[in-house]
Amino acid sequence: MSRLHEYRGVSRLKVIRMMQVYFVMTVSKRLPYCIIFGLIYFVTIKGDDCTTNRTDAGAIYIRQLKEAIDLAACRLVDAVTYIDYDVTDGEEFDFIVIGAGSAGCVVANRLSENPDWRVLLLEAGGDPDITSEIPRFFGAAINTDFDWHFLTQPEPTNCLGMVNGSCIWPAGKFIGGSSTMNSMLYVRGNPKDYDHWEFLGNPGWSYKYMLHYFKKSEDLRSKEVEMNEKAWFYHGKGGYLKIESYGGNIDFYTDLLSSGFNELGLQYLTDINADRHEGLFKIQGTLNHSRRCSTAKAFLHNFQSRPNLKTCKNSLVVKILINNNKIARGVQIKKNGKIITAFAKKEVILSAGTVNSAKLLILSGIGPRKHLEDLGINVIMDLKVGYNLQDHIVVRGMIVSLNVDIQSNDTVDDTFQFLVHSRGNLSRIRFLHLLGFIKTVQAEYPNIQFYFWYFAKNSIESFRQSLVSVGYNDDIINAVLDINSRNNILYIFPLLQRPASRGRILLRSTDPEDYPLIYPGYFTQESDITELLEAIQFTNFLTNTEALKQFEAKVEKIDIPACNQFTFQSESYWRCNMAQMATPSYHQVGSCPMGPIENGWSVVDPQLRVHNITGLRVIDASIMPTITSGNTNAPVIAIAEKGSDLVKQCWKEK
């Protein structure tokens, strides 16, 4: 039942008071004080005391304004509220889906379309909070209770400028998973990514098949994209996932960067998800009227009334139950301190994400034999679970100073505009709504992606927050802030889209609540470094275009103690800079890769069934044999759409 129904019969004054308390308790931990003030200001009850009994036109207008704000605030609460189901010990379902994240919400929705199938969706976390609805504060859940708090293990090639030499790996621990905390960018990747999957022995996974599933989910609402001649060949209308182009006051930056790219022979385009993949592009996002459209919002929230779909929150799956005949029969769940068992008559489906899906398979006896034996876990199936780990690596050491000052402050008016009209600064992500894509010399197709982030001179507080959230140590943070104290800066992040380096996930112990050991393997292959060096050189060329030179653009040296021995802009300097400052993009994939069993490295077959185990599939980012060329949320949703159809087809045939 909608949370709004709870307010029927309750006085508006009480509703507003409830909202005021809710806002203070849930938002204050994650928002700047100016925004907290704005939210409280607009749900304050003081106005009712002095205007309630007045009948003049001004008082009526004020009351109408308060009512509009009240309704908008209640809708925000409703948007992040999900019904919890209490599973009884021994209860049976047709399908059990583990993880209500980017993939799991899609799978649960599609399977429950069959009213004869009873579906249980398990989520280790609870409801999101209101902050997750606001694009401006994407990533605010990092290092909170909504985050799994994964950390990489120290390695000599990467994350050296981070606290304790470890990179953070945020992952959403609430309904919607990482689709509720990410930057909402909708980038499908390159068609050749999927053709390569099929080449690796996965029939049915080439782009011509995957395009259908991208379109199936999609409800395109971008007027700019719709104007393209081939828009409806590449895009869908009427799906659950709302896709909009980010709006915002970025005309200056669009002109600046598009002019710079044009000087280098690259065009400005409006659709990265069509037939052009090189140049400068305006970003599309998973947005519904400029608010976050997570997979939970798209595939779960409006379908909670289905009697055959049950969502169980704050429920940690500790083991998949597999019998001696290698048949998955159910799961053990820890909820409220108790262990209960739920059974699946047809299948258990793992959609827990790259880290947790691998972890849960190993805990359940499926993984590398030696690792299982070292942990004292009974070996059910010897598979390369945890290997093939991949992530996009982002170089954050390229800071360009500009003699331009365009500031955008978060104000009380911004809060009102977002709350009532879904527009204004809070409806925009912090970095510029533009992405660049280029191809290095050795690449067959674009393999470098660029983010652009502008900070006005002396944006110390907001800049520090962003640097701390990444995990940098004090030396790095102070060096970057020192540059910003003197300059307006354009922060340019090259991202390597198809790294050759691979990592691995291991268990630390058999305790299901213990953190796993994550060895990301960044920069363990020389080709990754050389391609990023070429990306840095492109950034130097961009800085030296006439478009940027007119604003006195200059690449600034960051005072990194470990790198000061090297000449600035030398190859040695940039190699050192990367090892110190490059960060994960939080696009981890590949720990349970898809492929034929004969290849020796795959965990699931092209139907996403775990090799030689009956009734167990993996449907999430972990099944990617190779990472896609761009942000991974859109591909994961398409994987979930296709995986759901594979399950349906299997049981239709049976």
XYZ file of C-alpha atoms in Angstrom, residues 38-383:
346
model
C 15.897 24.579 2.505
C 14.012 21.313 3.001
C 13.017 22.173 6.560
C 12.049 25.685 5.495
C 9.576 24.353 2.976
C 7.963 21.817 5.302
C 7.938 24.077 8.344
C 4.664 24.469 10.194
C 5.187 28.056 11.236
C 3.211 29.452 8.319
C 0.091 27.552 9.331
C 0.008 29.344 12.655
C -0.315 32.774 11.096
C -2.268 32.149 7.871
C -4.702 29.331 8.691
C -7.557 31.609 9.721
C -7.019 34.278 7.080
C -9.248 34.426 3.989
C -7.558 37.129 1.896
C -6.097 36.220 -1.509
C -2.491 36.358 -0.302
C -3.117 33.913 2.531
C -4.969 31.555 0.174
C -2.054 31.559 -2.268
C 0.392 30.826 0.567
C -1.717 27.894 1.737
C -1.913 26.536 -1.816
C 1.864 26.763 -2.089
C 2.272 24.885 1.176
C -0.156 22.219 0.005
C 1.808 21.731 -3.217
C 5.045 21.387 -1.273
C 3.401 19.055 1.229
C 2.107 16.790 -1.553
C 5.479 16.777 -3.339
C 7.272 15.852 -0.114
C 4.853 13.010 0.584
C 5.378 11.707 -2.931
C 9.112 11.609 -2.285
C 8.532 9.437 0.768
C 6.197 7.179 -1.175
C 8.763 6.827 -3.974
C 11.339 5.272 -1.642
C 9.002 3.041 0.381
C 8.699 -0.676 -0.371
C 6.489 -3.309 1.253
C 8.385 -5.853 3.350
C 7.377 -9.509 3.368
C 8.192 -11.818 6.263
C 9.258 -15.190 4.950
C 8.305 -18.095 7.175
C 10.799 -20.867 7.793
C 10.391 -23.579 5.155
C 8.198 -21.470 2.858
C 8.183 -22.457 -0.836
C 8.376 -20.288 -3.933
C 8.801 -21.073 -7.611
C 11.764 -18.705 -7.950
C 14.017 -17.056 -5.407
C 15.909 -13.994 -6.682
C 18.864 -12.915 -4.542
C 19.526 -9.182 -4.682
C 17.051 -6.354 -5.429
C 19.565 -4.331 -7.415
C 20.038 -3.287 -11.025
C 19.379 -6.831 -12.264
C 17.285 -8.431 -9.517
C 14.395 -5.953 -9.704
C 14.113 -6.581 -13.441
C 14.218 -10.373 -13.043
C 11.642 -10.386 -10.239
C 9.301 -8.198 -12.272
C 9.534 -10.248 -15.466
C 9.141 -13.634 -13.770
C 6.177 -12.463 -11.710
C 4.396 -11.476 -14.931
C 3.300 -15.114 -14.897
C 0.607 -15.146 -12.189
C 1.147 -18.868 -11.629
C 4.758 -18.335 -10.518
C 5.408 -17.267 -6.953
C 8.566 -15.110 -6.790
C 10.591 -14.128 -3.716
C 12.988 -11.182 -4.039
C 15.582 -10.996 -1.258
C 17.511 -7.827 -0.400
C 20.194 -7.456 2.282
C 19.400 -3.758 2.743
C 16.246 -1.759 3.302
C 14.489 1.199 1.718
C 16.463 4.033 0.113
C 16.170 7.485 1.617
C 14.903 10.691 0.042
C 18.396 11.848 -0.888
C 18.650 9.023 -3.414
C 15.913 10.716 -5.447
C 17.977 13.859 -5.985
C 20.430 13.659 -8.941
C 22.635 16.403 -7.504
C 23.562 14.106 -4.622
C 24.281 10.922 -6.531
C 26.932 8.983 -4.666
C 25.895 10.462 -1.312
C 25.245 6.924 -0.090
C 28.942 6.060 -0.365
C 30.430 5.274 3.064
C 26.980 5.200 4.691
C 24.818 2.321 5.882
C 23.489 2.081 2.302
C 26.914 0.980 1.048
C 28.520 -2.478 1.262
C 31.856 -0.755 2.097
C 34.024 -3.027 -0.041
C 37.751 -2.212 -0.091
C 40.456 -3.459 -2.428
C 43.586 -5.108 -1.081
C 46.787 -3.024 -1.343
C 48.735 -3.687 -4.540
C 51.972 -2.043 -5.749
C 50.484 -0.863 -9.057
C 47.394 1.062 -7.951
C 45.521 3.067 -5.293
C 48.779 4.297 -3.736
C 47.310 7.736 -2.985
C 44.362 6.297 -1.091
C 43.961 5.863 2.653
C 45.898 2.696 3.598
C 46.632 2.081 -0.090
C 43.150 0.648 -0.654
C 40.542 1.815 -3.147
C 36.914 1.904 -2.121
C 34.421 -0.180 -4.106
C 30.974 1.210 -3.271
C 27.940 -0.952 -3.990
C 24.329 -0.242 -3.124
C 22.962 -2.083 -0.096
C 19.309 -1.123 -0.386
C 16.338 -1.619 -2.689
C 17.519 -0.775 -6.193
C 21.132 -1.602 -5.367
C 23.720 0.464 -7.184
C 21.071 1.821 -9.569
C 19.866 3.798 -6.522
C 23.250 5.409 -5.841
C 24.975 5.710 -9.232
C 25.229 8.739 -11.517
C 22.277 7.457 -13.579
C 24.247 7.594 -16.845
C 22.646 5.512 -19.582
C 25.464 4.243 -21.808
C 24.914 0.906 -23.525
C 28.435 0.342 -24.776
C 29.628 -0.412 -28.284
C 27.871 -2.994 -30.504
C 31.215 -4.742 -30.979
C 31.339 -5.485 -27.232
C 28.383 -7.840 -27.586
C 29.553 -9.295 -30.895
C 32.731 -10.240 -29.044
C 30.700 -12.043 -26.376
C 29.168 -14.201 -29.092
C 32.605 -14.797 -30.611
C 33.710 -16.177 -27.224
C 31.124 -18.930 -27.501
C 27.893 -17.294 -26.379
C 25.315 -17.567 -29.175
C 22.412 -15.161 -28.904
C 24.416 -12.452 -27.145
C 25.549 -10.392 -30.140
C 24.376 -6.802 -30.542
C 21.563 -7.670 -32.946
C 19.966 -9.691 -30.135
C 20.841 -7.346 -27.282
C 19.381 -4.291 -29.019
C 15.934 -5.842 -28.593
C 16.411 -5.984 -24.819
C 17.709 -2.426 -24.550
C 14.597 -1.270 -26.394
C 12.285 -3.531 -24.390
C 13.128 -1.776 -21.105
C 13.213 1.725 -22.466
C 10.743 4.584 -22.435
C 12.686 7.275 -24.297
C 11.682 10.805 -23.322
C 14.559 12.832 -24.734
C 13.293 15.295 -27.331
C 16.828 15.805 -28.628
C 17.329 12.090 -29.234
C 13.847 11.651 -30.730
C 14.751 14.217 -33.401
C 17.482 11.935 -34.765
C 16.554 10.255 -38.017
C 17.300 6.723 -36.758
C 16.091 7.219 -33.183
C 13.408 4.553 -33.221
C 15.690 1.935 -34.721
C 17.880 2.221 -31.607
C 15.396 3.269 -28.920
C 12.178 2.016 -27.363
C 8.996 3.697 -26.191
C 6.642 2.524 -23.482
C 9.065 0.439 -21.403
C 9.361 0.741 -17.635
C 12.782 2.441 -17.598
C 12.477 6.172 -18.226
C 15.357 7.681 -20.223
C 15.883 11.435 -20.520
C 18.750 13.645 -21.611
C 20.207 15.651 -18.769
C 19.164 19.264 -18.955
C 20.853 22.190 -17.325
C 22.639 25.452 -17.696
C 25.734 24.150 -19.511
C 25.630 26.043 -22.805
C 29.012 27.624 -22.112
C 30.716 24.293 -21.445
C 28.979 22.609 -24.374
C 30.230 25.321 -26.722
C 33.697 25.305 -25.169
C 34.292 21.561 -25.283
C 32.484 20.917 -28.561
C 34.628 23.618 -30.183
C 37.753 22.021 -28.736
C 36.739 18.534 -29.890
C 35.853 19.929 -33.316
C 39.346 21.392 -33.676
C 40.652 17.878 -33.070
C 38.363 16.436 -35.753
C 35.597 15.117 -33.486
C 31.912 16.077 -33.566
C 29.388 16.997 -30.886
C 26.420 14.577 -30.977
C 23.297 13.975 -28.898
C 23.043 10.164 -28.781
C 25.848 7.857 -27.651
C 23.442 4.901 -27.885
C 22.915 5.014 -31.651
C 25.300 4.434 -34.586
C 28.031 6.971 -33.682
C 30.431 6.241 -30.836
C 33.316 8.684 -31.189
C 33.184 12.369 -30.323
C 31.547 14.511 -27.627
C 28.060 13.497 -26.498
C 25.303 14.900 -24.338
C 24.469 12.449 -21.544
C 21.302 10.380 -21.298
C 20.191 9.235 -17.866
C 17.804 6.876 -16.108
C 15.545 9.753 -15.117
C 11.832 10.286 -14.679
C 10.991 13.995 -14.797
C 14.565 14.752 -13.705
C 14.396 12.391 -10.701
C 16.247 9.114 -10.352
C 14.671 6.169 -12.130
C 16.393 3.204 -10.517
C 15.421 -0.327 -11.496
C 13.498 -0.453 -8.221
C 11.479 2.602 -9.253
C 11.016 1.267 -12.792
C 10.417 -2.449 -12.235
C 9.366 -2.897 -8.615
C 7.648 0.093 -7.045
C 4.472 0.058 -9.145
C 4.198 -3.740 -9.141
C 4.157 -4.404 -5.400
C 0.452 -5.201 -5.576
C 1.122 -8.408 -7.503
C 0.098 -11.146 -5.068
C 2.761 -13.519 -6.416
C 5.690 -11.091 -5.955
C 7.152 -10.830 -2.448
C 10.043 -8.556 -1.500
C 11.892 -9.374 1.703
C 14.104 -6.537 2.979
C 17.049 -6.600 5.399
C 17.529 -10.277 4.582
C 21.091 -11.504 4.087
C 21.410 -14.740 2.137
C 24.170 -16.753 3.801
C 24.106 -19.903 1.683
C 22.527 -21.528 -1.351
C 21.288 -25.001 -0.496
C 22.529 -27.570 -3.040
C 21.822 -31.270 -2.526
C 23.984 -34.300 -3.354
C 22.502 -34.453 -6.851
C 23.814 -30.936 -7.495
C 20.349 -29.397 -7.505
C 19.800 -25.962 -5.923
C 16.835 -26.344 -3.591
C 16.700 -23.041 -1.739
C 18.540 -20.553 0.446
C 19.384 -19.823 4.047
C 18.513 -16.281 5.098
C 19.601 -14.252 8.097
C 16.953 -11.773 9.195
C 16.493 -10.151 12.583
C 19.292 -12.316 13.960
C 17.600 -15.592 12.984
C 18.441 -18.109 10.259
C 15.464 -19.278 8.214
C 15.191 -21.403 5.095
C 13.200 -20.711 1.919
C 12.830 -23.270 -0.860
C 12.658 -22.829 -4.636
C 10.607 -25.320 -6.626
C 12.118 -24.191 -9.936
C 15.261 -22.037 -9.618
C 17.448 -19.914 -7.403
C 18.691 -16.853 -9.309
C 21.746 -14.939 -8.133
C 21.546 -11.208 -8.903
C 23.693 -10.038 -5.991
C 26.345 -8.236 -8.056
C 29.909 -8.983 -9.064
C 31.302 -9.223 -5.526
C 28.421 -10.832 -3.666
C 27.405 -13.306 -6.356
C 30.938 -14.686 -6.447
C 31.132 -14.669 -2.651
C 27.859 -16.545 -2.242
C 28.767 -19.197 -4.817
C 32.034 -19.894 -2.999
C 30.297 -20.021 0.394
C 27.913 -22.569 -1.132
C 30.671 -24.869 -2.428
C 31.041 -23.635 -6.009
C 34.447 -22.196 -6.809
C 38.125 -22.969 -7.291
C 38.843 -26.306 -5.646
C 41.981 -25.242 -3.797
C 40.362 -22.105 -2.415
C 37.346 -24.091 -1.191
C 39.564 -26.725 0.423
C 41.711 -24.066 2.105
C 38.511 -22.636 3.631
C 37.231 -26.066 4.661
C 34.189 -25.798 2.379
C 32.850 -28.968 0.771
C 33.587 -28.842 -2.973
C 30.368 -29.198 -4.954
C 31.689 -27.849 -8.265
C 35.203 -26.762 -9.230
C 34.756 -23.541 -11.257
